[in-house]
Coordinates of C-alpha atoms in Angstrom, one line a residue:
S1 CA 1.3 -6.1 8.8
L2 CA 1.4 -3.5 6.1
I3 CA 5.0 -4.4 5.4
E4 CA 4.1 -8.0 5.1
F5 CA 1.3 -7.1 2.6
I6 CA 3.7 -5.0 0.6
S7 CA 6.5 -7.5 0.6
K8 CA 3.9 -10.2 -0.8
M9 CA 3.1 -8.0 -3.8
K10 CA 3.4 -9.2 -7.3
S11 CA 6.7 -10.1 -9.1
E12 CA 9.7 -7.9 -10.3
V13 CA 7.6 -7.1 -13.4
D14 CA 5.3 -4.9 -11.2
Y15 CA 8.1 -3.3 -9.0
N16 CA 8.4 0.0 -10.9
R17 CA 4.6 0.4 -11.6
Y18 CA 2.5 3.1 -10.2
R19 CA -0.3 2.1 -7.9
F20 CA -3.3 3.9 -6.6
V21 CA -3.2 4.3 -2.9
H22 CA -7.1 3.7 -2.7
K23 CA -6.4 0.4 -4.6
I24 CA -3.7 -0.6 -2.2
T25 CA -6.0 0.3 0.7
E26 CA -8.9 -2.0 -0.7
E27 CA -6.4 -4.8 -1.2
F28 CA -4.9 -4.4 2.2
R29 CA -8.4 -4.5 3.9
Y30 CA -8.9 -7.8 2.1
F31 CA -5.6 -8.9 3.2
L32 CA -6.6 -8.2 6.8
G33 CA -10.0 -9.9 6.4
I34 CA -11.9 -6.6 7.2
R35 CA -15.5 -6.7 5.9
K36 CA -17.5 -4.5 8.3
E37 CA -18.1 -0.9 7.4
R38 CA -17.0 0.4 10.9
E39 CA -13.7 -1.3 10.8
Q40 CA -13.0 -0.1 7.2
E41 CA -13.1 3.6 8.4
D42 CA -10.0 3.1 10.5
I43 CA -7.9 2.0 7.5
N44 CA -8.4 4.5 4.8
P45 CA -6.2 5.9 2.0
I46 CA -4.8 8.7 4.0
W47 CA -3.7 6.4 6.7
V48 CA -2.1 4.0 4.3
G49 CA -0.2 6.8 2.4
R50 CA 1.2 8.2 5.6
A51 CA 2.1 4.7 6.8
L52 CA 4.1 3.9 3.5
K53 CA 5.7 7.4 3.7
R54 CA 6.6 6.8 7.4
M55 CA 8.2 3.6 6.5
S56 CA 10.0 5.1 3.6
L57 CA 8.5 2.8 1.1
V58 CA 7.4 5.3 -1.5
I59 CA 9.9 5.9 -4.3
D60 CA 7.7 8.4 -6.1
R61 CA 4.3 9.8 -6.0
R62 CA 1.9 11.7 -8.2
R63 CA -1.3 13.5 -7.9
L64 CA -4.0 12.6 -10.7
S65 CA -7.6 13.6 -11.0
A66 CA -8.6 9.9 -9.9
G67 CA -6.3 10.1 -6.9
V68 CA -2.6 9.7 -5.6
E69 CA -0.4 7.2 -7.2
V70 CA 2.8 5.7 -5.7
R71 CA 5.7 3.6 -6.7
L72 CA 6.6 1.4 -3.9
N73 CA 10.0 0.1 -2.9
I74 CA 9.0 -3.5 -2.6
P75 CA 12.6 -4.8 -2.3
K76 CA 13.1 -2.5 0.7
A77 CA 9.9 -4.0 2.3
I78 CA 11.2 -7.5 1.7
K79 CA 14.5 -6.6 3.3
L80 CA 12.6 -5.1 6.4
I81 CA 10.5 -8.2 6.8
T82 CA 13.4 -10.5 6.7
Q83 CA 15.5 -8.7 9.4

């Protein structure tokens, strides 16, 4: 369902934008409908970052003082979801 979430992200204007992994995590939790504190512990920024890397959806990443930012390969996610 992470691929579904990534493939439904904003339009092509946002494709080459860097996004914070912790923001992607918060939006993914909302997408899944997770509200309870216990359930939020399972889906954390480390898990999301590793999942994105495992699916080869990360084009580029950079480490900033506020956290890790990634550029996502959204067209690849759309291609994977339509197969």
